[in-house]
Coordinates of C-alpha atoms in Angstrom, one line a residue:
Chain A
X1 CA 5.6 13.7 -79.9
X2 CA 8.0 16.8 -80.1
X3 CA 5.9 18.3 -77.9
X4 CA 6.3 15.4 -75.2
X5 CA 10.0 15.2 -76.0
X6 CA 10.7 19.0 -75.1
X7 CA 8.2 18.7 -72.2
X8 CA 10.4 16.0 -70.9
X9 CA 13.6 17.7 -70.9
X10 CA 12.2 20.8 -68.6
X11 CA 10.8 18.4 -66.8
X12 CA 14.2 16.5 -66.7
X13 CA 15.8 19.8 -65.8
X14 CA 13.7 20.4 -62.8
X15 CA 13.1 17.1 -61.5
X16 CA 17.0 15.5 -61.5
X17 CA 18.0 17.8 -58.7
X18 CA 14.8 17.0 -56.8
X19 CA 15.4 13.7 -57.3
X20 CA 19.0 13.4 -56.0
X21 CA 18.7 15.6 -52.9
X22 CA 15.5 13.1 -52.1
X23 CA 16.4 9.8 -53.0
X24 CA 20.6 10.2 -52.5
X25 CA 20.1 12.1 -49.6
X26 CA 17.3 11.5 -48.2
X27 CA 16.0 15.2 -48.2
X28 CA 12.5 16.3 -48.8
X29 CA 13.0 19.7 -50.7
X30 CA 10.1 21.0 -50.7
X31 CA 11.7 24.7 -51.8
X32 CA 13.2 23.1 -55.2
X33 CA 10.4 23.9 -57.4
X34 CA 10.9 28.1 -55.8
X35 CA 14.7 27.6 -57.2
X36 CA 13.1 26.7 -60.5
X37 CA 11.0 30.1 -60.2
X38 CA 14.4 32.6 -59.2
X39 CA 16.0 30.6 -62.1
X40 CA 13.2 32.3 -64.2
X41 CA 13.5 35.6 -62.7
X42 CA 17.3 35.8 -62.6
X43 CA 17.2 34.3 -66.3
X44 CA 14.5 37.6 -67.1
X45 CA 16.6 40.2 -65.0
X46 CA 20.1 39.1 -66.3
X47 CA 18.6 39.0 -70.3
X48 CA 17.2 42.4 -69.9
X49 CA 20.7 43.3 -69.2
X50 CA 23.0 40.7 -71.0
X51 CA 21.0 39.3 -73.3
X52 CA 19.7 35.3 -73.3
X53 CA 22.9 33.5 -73.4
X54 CA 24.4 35.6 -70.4
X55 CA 21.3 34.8 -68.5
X56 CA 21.5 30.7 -69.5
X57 CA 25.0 30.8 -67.7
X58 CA 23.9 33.4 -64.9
X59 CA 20.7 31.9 -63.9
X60 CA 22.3 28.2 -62.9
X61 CA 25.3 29.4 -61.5
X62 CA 23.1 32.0 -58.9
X63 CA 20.2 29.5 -58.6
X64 CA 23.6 27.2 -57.8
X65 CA 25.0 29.3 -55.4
X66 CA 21.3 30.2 -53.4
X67 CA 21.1 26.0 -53.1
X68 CA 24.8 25.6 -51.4
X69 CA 24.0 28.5 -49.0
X70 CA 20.7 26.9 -48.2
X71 CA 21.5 23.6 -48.0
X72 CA 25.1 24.9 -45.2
X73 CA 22.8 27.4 -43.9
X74 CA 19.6 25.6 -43.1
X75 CA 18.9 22.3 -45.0
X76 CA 22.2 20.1 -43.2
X77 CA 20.9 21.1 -39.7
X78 CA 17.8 19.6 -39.6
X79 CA 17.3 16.0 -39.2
X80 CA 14.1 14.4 -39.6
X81 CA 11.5 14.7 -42.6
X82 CA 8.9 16.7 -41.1
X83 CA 11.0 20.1 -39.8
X84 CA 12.8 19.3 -43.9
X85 CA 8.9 19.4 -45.1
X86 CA 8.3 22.5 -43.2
X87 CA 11.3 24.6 -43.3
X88 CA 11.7 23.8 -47.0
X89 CA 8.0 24.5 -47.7
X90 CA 8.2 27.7 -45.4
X91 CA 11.2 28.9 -48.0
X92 CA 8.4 28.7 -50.5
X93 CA 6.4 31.1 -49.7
X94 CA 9.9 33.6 -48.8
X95 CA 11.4 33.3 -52.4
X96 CA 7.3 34.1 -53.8
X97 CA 7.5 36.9 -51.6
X98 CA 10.5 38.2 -52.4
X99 CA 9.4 37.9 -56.3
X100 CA 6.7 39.8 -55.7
X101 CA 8.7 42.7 -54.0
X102 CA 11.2 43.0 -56.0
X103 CA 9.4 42.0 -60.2
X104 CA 5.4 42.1 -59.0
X105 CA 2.8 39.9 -59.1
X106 CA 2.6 40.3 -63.0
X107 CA 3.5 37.6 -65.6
X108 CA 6.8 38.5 -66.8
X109 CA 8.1 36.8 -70.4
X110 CA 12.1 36.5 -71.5
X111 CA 12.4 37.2 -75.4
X112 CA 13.7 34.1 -77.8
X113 CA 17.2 34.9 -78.8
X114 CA 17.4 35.9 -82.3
X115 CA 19.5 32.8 -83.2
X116 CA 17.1 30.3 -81.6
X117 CA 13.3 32.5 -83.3
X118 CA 11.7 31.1 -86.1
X119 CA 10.7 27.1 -86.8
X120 CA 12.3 24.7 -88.6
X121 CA 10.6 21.6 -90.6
X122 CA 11.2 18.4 -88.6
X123 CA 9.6 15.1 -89.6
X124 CA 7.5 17.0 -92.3
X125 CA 6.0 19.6 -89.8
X126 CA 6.7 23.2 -88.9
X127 CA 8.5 23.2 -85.1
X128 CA 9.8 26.2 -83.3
X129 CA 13.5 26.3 -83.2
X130 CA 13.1 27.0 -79.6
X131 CA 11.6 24.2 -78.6
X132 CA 14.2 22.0 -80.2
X133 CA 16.9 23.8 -78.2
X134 CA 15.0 22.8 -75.4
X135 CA 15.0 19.1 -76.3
X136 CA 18.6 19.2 -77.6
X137 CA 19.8 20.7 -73.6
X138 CA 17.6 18.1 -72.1
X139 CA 19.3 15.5 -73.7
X140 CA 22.8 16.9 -73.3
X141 CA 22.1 17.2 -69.5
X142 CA 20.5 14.1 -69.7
X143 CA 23.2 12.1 -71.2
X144 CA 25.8 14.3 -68.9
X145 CA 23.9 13.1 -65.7
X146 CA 24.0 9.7 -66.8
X147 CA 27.6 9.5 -67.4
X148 CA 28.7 11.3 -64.4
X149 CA 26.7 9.0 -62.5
X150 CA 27.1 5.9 -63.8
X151 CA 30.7 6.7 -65.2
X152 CA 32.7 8.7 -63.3
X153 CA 34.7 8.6 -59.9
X154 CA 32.6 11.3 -58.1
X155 CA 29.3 9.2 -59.6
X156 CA 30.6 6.1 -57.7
X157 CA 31.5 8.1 -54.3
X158 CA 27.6 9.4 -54.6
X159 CA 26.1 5.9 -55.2
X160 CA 28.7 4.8 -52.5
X161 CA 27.5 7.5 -50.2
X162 CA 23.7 7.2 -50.7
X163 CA 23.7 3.3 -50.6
X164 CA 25.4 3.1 -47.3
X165 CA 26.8 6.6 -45.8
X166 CA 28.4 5.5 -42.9
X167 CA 30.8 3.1 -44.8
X168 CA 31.9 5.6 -47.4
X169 CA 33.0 7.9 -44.6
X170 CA 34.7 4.8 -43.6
X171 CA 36.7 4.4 -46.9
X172 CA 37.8 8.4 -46.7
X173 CA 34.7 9.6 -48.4
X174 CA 33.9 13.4 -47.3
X175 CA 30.2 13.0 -47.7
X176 CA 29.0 16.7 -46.4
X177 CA 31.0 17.9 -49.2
X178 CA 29.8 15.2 -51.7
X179 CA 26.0 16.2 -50.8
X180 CA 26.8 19.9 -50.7
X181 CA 28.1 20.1 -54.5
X182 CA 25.6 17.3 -55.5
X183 CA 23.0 19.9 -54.1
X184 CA 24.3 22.8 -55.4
X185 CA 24.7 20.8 -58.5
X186 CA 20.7 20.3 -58.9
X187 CA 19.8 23.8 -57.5
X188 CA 21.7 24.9 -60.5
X189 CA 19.6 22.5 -63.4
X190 CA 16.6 23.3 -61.8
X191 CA 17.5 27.1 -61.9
X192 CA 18.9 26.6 -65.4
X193 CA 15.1 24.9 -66.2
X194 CA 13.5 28.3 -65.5
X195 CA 15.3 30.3 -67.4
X196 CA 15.0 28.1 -70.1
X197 CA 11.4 27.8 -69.5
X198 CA 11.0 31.5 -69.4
X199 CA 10.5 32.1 -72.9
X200 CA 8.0 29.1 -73.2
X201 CA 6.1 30.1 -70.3
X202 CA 5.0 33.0 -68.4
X203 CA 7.4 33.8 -65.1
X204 CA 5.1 33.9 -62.4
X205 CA 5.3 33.7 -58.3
X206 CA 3.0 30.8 -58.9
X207 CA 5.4 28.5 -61.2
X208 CA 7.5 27.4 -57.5
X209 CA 4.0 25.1 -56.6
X210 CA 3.1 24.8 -60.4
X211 CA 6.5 22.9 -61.2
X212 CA 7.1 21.2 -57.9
X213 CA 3.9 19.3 -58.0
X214 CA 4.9 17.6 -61.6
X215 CA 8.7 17.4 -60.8
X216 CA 7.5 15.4 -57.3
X217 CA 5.5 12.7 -59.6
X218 CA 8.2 12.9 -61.6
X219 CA 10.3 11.6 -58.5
X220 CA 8.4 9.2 -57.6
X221 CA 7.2 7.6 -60.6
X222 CA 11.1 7.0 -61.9
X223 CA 12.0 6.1 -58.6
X224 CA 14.0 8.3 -56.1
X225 CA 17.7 8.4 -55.9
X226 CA 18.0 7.3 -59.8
X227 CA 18.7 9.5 -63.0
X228 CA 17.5 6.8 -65.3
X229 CA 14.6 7.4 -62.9
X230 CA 14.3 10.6 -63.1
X231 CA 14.6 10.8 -67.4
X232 CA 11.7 7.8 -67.6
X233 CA 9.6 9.6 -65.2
X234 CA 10.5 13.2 -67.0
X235 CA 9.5 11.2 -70.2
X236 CA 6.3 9.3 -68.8
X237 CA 4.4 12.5 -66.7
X238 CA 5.3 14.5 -69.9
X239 CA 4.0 12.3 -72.4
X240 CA 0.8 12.0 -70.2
X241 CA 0.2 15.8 -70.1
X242 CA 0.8 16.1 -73.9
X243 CA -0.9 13.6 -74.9
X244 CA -3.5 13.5 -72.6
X245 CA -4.5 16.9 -73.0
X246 CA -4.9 16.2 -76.9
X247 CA -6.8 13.3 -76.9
X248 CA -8.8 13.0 -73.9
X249 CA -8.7 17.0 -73.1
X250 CA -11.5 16.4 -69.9
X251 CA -8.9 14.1 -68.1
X252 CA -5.8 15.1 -68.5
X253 CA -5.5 16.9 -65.5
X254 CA -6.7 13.6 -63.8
X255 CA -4.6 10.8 -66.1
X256 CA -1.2 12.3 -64.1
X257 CA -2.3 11.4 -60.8
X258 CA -3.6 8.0 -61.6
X259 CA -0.5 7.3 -62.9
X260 CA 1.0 8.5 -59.7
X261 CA -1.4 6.2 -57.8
X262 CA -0.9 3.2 -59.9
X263 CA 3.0 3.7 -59.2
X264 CA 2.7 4.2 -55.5
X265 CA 0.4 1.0 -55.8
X266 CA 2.3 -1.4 -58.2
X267 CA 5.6 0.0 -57.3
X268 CA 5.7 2.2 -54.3
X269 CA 9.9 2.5 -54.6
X270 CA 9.1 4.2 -58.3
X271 CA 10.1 2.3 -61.4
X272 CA 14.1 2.3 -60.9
X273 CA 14.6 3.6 -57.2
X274 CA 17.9 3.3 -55.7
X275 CA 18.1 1.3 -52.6
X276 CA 20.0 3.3 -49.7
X277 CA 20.6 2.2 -46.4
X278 CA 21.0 4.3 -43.2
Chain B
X1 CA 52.6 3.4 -34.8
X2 CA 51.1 2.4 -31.9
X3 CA 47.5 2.5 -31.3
X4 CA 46.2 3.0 -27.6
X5 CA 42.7 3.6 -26.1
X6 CA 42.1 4.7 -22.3
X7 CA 38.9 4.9 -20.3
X8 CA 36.8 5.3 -23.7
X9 CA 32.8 5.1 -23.0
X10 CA 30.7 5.4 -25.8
X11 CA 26.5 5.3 -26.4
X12 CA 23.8 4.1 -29.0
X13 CA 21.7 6.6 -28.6
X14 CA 21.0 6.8 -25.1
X15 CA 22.5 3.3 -24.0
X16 CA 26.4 3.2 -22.6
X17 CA 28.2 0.4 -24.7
X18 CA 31.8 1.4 -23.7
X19 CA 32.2 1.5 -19.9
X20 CA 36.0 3.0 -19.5
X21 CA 37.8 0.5 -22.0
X22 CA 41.5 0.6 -22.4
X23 CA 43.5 -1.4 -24.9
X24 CA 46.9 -1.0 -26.6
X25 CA 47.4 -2.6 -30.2
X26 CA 51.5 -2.5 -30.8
X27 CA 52.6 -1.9 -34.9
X28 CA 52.9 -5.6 -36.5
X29 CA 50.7 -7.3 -34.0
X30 CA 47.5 -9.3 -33.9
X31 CA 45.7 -8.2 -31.3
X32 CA 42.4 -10.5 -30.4
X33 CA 39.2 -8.7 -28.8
X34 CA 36.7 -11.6 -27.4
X35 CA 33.8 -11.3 -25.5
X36 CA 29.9 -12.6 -25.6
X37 CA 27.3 -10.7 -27.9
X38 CA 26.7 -7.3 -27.0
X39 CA 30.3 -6.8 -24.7
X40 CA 30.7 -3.8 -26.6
X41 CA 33.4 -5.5 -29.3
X42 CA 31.5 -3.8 -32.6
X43 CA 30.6 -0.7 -30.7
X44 CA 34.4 -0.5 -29.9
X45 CA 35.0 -0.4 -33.7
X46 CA 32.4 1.9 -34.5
X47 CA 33.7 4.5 -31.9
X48 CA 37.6 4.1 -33.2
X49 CA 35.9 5.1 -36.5
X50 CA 34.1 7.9 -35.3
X51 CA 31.1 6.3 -36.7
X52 CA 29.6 6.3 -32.9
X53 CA 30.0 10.1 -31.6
X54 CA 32.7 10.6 -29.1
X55 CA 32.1 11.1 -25.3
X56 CA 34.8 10.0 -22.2
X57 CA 38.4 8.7 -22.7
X58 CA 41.1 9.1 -25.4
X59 CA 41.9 7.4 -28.9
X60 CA 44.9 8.1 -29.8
X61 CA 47.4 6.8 -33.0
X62 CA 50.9 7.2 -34.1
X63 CA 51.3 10.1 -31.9
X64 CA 48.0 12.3 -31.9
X65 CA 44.8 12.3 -30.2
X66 CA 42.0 11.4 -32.8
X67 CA 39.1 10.6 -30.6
X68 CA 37.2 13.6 -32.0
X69 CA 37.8 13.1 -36.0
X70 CA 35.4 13.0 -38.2
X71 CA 35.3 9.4 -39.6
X72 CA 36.7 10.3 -43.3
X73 CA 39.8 11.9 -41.9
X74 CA 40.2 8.6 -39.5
X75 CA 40.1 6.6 -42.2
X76 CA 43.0 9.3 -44.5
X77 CA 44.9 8.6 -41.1
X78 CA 45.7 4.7 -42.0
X79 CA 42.4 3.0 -40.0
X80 CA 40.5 1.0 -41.8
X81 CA 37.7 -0.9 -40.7
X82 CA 36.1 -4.1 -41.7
X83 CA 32.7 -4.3 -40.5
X84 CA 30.6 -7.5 -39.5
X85 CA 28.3 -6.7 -41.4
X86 CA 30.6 -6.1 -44.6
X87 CA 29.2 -3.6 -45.7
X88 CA 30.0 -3.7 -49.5
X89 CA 28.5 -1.4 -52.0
X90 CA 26.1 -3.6 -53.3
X91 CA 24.8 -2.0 -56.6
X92 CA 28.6 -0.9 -57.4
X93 CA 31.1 -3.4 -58.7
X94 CA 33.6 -5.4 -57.4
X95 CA 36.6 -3.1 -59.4
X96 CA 34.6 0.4 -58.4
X97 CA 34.5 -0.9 -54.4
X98 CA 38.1 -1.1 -54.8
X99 CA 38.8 1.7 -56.7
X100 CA 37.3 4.4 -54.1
X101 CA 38.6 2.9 -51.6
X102 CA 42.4 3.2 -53.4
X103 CA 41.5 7.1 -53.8
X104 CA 42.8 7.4 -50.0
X105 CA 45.7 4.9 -50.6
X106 CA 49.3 5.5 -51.1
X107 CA 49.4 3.1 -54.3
X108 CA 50.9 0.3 -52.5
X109 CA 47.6 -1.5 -52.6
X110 CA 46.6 -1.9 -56.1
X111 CA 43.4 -4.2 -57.7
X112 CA 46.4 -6.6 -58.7
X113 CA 47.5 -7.2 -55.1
X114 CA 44.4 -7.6 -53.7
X115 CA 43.4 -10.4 -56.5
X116 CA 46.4 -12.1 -55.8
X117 CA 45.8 -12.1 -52.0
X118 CA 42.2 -13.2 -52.9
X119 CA 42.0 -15.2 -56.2
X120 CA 38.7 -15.7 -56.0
X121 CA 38.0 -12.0 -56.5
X122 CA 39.9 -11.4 -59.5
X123 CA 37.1 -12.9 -62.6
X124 CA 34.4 -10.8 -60.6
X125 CA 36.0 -7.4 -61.0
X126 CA 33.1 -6.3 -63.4
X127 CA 30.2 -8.1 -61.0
X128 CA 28.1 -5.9 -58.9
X129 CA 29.5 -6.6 -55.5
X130 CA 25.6 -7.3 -53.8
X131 CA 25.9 -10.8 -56.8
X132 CA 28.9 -12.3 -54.7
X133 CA 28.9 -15.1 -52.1
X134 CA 29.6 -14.0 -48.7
X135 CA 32.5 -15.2 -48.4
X136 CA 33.8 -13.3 -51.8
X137 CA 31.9 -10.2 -49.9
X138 CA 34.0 -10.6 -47.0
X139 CA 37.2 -10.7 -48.8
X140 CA 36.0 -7.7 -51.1
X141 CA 35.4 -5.9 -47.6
X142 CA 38.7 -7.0 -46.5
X143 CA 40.6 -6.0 -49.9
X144 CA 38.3 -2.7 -50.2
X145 CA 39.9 -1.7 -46.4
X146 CA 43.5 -2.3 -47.6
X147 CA 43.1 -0.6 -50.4
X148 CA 43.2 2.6 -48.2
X149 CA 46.8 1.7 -47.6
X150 CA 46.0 1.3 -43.6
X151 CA 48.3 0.3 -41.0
X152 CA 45.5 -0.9 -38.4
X153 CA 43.1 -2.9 -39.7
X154 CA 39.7 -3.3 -38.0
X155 CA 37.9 -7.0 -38.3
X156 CA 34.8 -7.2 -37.0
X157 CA 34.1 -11.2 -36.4
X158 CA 35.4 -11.6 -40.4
X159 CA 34.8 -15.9 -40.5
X160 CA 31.5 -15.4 -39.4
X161 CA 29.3 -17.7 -41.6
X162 CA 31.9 -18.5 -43.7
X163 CA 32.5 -22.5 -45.2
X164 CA 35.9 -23.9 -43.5
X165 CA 37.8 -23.6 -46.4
X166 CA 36.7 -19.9 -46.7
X167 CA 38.2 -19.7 -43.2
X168 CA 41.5 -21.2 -44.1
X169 CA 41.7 -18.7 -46.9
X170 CA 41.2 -16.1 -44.5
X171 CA 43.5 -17.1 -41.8
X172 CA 46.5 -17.6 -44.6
X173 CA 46.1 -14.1 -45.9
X174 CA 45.8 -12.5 -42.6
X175 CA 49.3 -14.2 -41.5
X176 CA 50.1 -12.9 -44.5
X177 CA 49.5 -9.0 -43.7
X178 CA 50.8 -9.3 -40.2
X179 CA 53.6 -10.6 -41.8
X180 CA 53.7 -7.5 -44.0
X181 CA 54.0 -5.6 -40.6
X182 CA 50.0 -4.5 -40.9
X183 CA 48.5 -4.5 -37.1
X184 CA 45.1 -5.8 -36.3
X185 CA 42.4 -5.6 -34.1
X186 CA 40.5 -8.5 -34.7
X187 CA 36.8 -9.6 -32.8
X188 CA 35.9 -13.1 -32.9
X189 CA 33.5 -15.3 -31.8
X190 CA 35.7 -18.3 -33.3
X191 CA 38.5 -18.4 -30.9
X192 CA 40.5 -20.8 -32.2
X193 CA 40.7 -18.9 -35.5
X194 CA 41.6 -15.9 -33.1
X195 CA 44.4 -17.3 -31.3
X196 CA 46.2 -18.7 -34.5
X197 CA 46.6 -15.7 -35.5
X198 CA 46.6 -13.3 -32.0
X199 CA 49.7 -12.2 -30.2
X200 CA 47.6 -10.4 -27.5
X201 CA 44.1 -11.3 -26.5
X202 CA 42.3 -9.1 -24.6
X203 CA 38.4 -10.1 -23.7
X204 CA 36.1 -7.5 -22.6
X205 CA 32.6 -7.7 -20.6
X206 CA 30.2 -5.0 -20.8
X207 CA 31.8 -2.6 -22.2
X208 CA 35.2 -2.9 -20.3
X209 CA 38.1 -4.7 -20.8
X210 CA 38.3 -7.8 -18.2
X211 CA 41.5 -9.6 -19.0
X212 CA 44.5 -9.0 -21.3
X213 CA 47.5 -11.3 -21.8
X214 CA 49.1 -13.9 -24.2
X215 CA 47.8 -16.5 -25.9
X216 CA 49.7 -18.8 -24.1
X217 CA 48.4 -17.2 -20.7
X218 CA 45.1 -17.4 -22.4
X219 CA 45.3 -21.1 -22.9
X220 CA 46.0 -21.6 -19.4
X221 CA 43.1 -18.6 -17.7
X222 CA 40.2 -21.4 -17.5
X223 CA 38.4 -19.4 -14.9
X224 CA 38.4 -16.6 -16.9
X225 CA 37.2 -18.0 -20.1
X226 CA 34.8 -19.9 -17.9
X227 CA 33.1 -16.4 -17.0
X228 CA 33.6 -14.8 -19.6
X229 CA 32.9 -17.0 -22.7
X230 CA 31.3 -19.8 -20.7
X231 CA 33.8 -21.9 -22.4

């Protein structure tokens, strides 16, 4: 249960931004799960230096910053879902090159900070400390992204602008700069995932195809476009792997993508997808 | 204030909907754009927006050359546009359609005026805008385009499908904002509705403009409305 919950909020982390630049703007980033890997890396590099809580606040804002340059750079001029598909998934295999130059193709790990080592007792069982960080941020960000969409001024210009682009323009909306912070904005939480996950799990040049695969069903099971979306989905793939892989160990790899092919035939918009015109 | 087009041509994609139109809209003034389906009359918006990319001719207001702006800084410039079509943030609410649309404003359009222009508006504030009728849409779409403070107001064909009562609504409250010294370029396919309200009328034919005069001269231009509007 724990175990699902904390799964759920990296999953969370990773998937929102995937799930904005898709469904609100319409861009098949291909390259998000290699963000979530150089989150890792910079989260190791800066730690080794800093220590962990440097590297929380260092690893988003660089991951951050990589996305805005991508997205002015490369991502805005190309229309069409194929050359997005390609370019993005092109960027892949750069950033896993680039790891391996410059940390190796070894499995690197970040040490728990002292404050956060050691369990607790929670519900009458022994649970790292850690891992209840990790569902404590996860519901932070959660909550945050919820209220900034659904609450907030700029979270009504986004909906605006992803439900019907041309019109927001209309009413004085600057939507380049809208997407190009919203971007930048989920580039950051999926570079902040890695560096969270980094203690959990092994960094690795493999983790940007490992986590894009689950973030994508992720996507699409909650629905593109929505953050309510994106925390059900986050919720249902991770409560699939956890416990699938406890109680029927020999299917669990398989249980994820039925559910992604019962979706995509019950429901092919996901479970709460935004509906966006033009 | 004033508002004047020359020679603009403008394309979907590859096909020319604006062959070379001119047009002048004074401040203050109703100025009536008719023409048949597919003249041009919503591409002509579209382009004033900068919603269609720019090619020949000018567009310029209150002094300055705007054909090439981008279509947010159009709008900041006091042009707001009503779109057939509507156009309402549907999964938004009636009170947050209004409130972006005021970030632009100058404050002298306010949720309060617009309900009182529109009445009908004012118990749905908290109602997802895609739940209205359409005529409630179309005076949402109207209130959400003057709450950008403009001074020329775009109306693309805005009684289409409404109920006559709707329409009388509509034709009181734009008397009312000319009155207010707003200018507006309204297409119609109702011409009557039109030329209550017009002090100009200019009809345009593929593209181009074809004839421009007074209502009055309108009234009395049978040949022309005969070709034109085969009425």
């Amino acid at each position: 249960m724990l175990n699902t919950l904390q799964q759920a909020a990296l999953l969370l982390l990773i998937s929102s931004g995937l799930s904005v630049s898709m469904g609100l703007m319409g861009f098949a980033n291909l390259a998000h799960g290699a963000l979530y890997m150089l989150g890792a890396y910079i989260g190791i590099a800066v730690a080794a230096k800093a220590g962990f809580w440097a590297a929380l606040l260092a690893a988003p804002l660089a991951v951050g910053l990589l996305g805005a340059a991508l997205y002015l750079g490369l991502l805005a001029r190309l229309r069409g879902p194929m050359q997005q598909v390609l370019a993005s998934f092109g960027l892949v295999f750069i950033a896993v090159e680039v790891v391996r130059i410059l940390w190796g193709d070894v499995a690197l790990t970040l040490d728990r900070p002292a404050l956060l080592s050691g369990s607790a007792a929670v519900l009458g069982v022994d649970y790292p400390i850690y891992r209840l960080f990790v569902i404590l941020l996860g519901l932070v960000v959660g909550a945050g992204l919820w209220m900034g969409v659904h609450r907030s001024t700029l979270g009504a210009m986004l909906r605006a602008s992803v439900e019907n682009r041309g019109m927001a323009r209309a009413i004085g909306i600057r939507t380049e700069a809208l997407f190009l912070a919203t971007f930048a904005l989920g580039a950051a939480l999926a570079g902040l995932g890695g560096a969270v996950a980094a203690p959990l799990y092994s960094a690795n040049p493999g983790m940007a195809i490992s986590a894009l695969i689950p973030a994508l069903i992720v996507t699409v099971i909650g629905g593109m476009g929505s953050i309510t979306g994106a925390i059900l989905g986050a919720l249902i793939v991770a409560g699939i792997e956890v416990f699938g892989a406890a109680l029927w160990p020999d299917a669990s790899a398989v249980l994820i993508y039925a559910a992604l092919a019962a979706t995509l035939i019950w429901r092919p918009q996901g479970l709460l997808a935004v509906k966006a015109r033009r | 204030m004033t508002f004047e087009i020359q020679h603009l041509t403008a394309f979907y994609g590859k096909v020319q909907a604006l062959h070379g139109l001119s047009l002048r809209v004074e401040p203050a003034q109703v100025h009536a754009l008719l023409g048949r389906n597919g003249a041009g009359k919503s591409a002509l918006l579209a382009r004033i927006m900068g919603l269609l990319p720019a090619a020949q001719g000018r567009i310029s207001w209150d002094g300055q050359d705007i054909t090439h702006w981008p279509t947010p800084r159009v709008a900041r410039a006091g042009i707001a546009l009503v779109p057939e079509t509507r156009d309402i943030f549907a999964s938004l609410t009636v009170r947050e359609n209004l409130t972006l649309a005021g970030r632009i404003g100058r404050g002298d359009w306010t949720i309060g005026r617009v309900a009182a222009l529109f009445p009908n508006l004012s118990p749905r504030l908290a109602t997802p805008a895609g739940m209205l009728s359409g005529g409630e849409q179309q005076m949402l779409a109207i209130g959400r385009a003057l709450m950008t403070s403009p001074r020329l107001l775009l109306l693309d064909e805005p009684t289409e499908g409404l109920a006559a009562p709707m329409v009388a609504t509509l034709q009181t409250a734009l008397a009312s904002l000319k009155a207010a010294g707003l200018a507006i370029l309204l297409v119609e396919q109702n011409t009557r509705f039109a030329l209550a309200l017009a002090d100009r009328v200019t009809l345009i034919s593929r593209g181009a403009t074809v004839w421009t005069g007074s209502p009055d001269d309108f009234a009395d231009a049978q040949a022309v409305r005969a070709r034109y509007l085969g009425a």
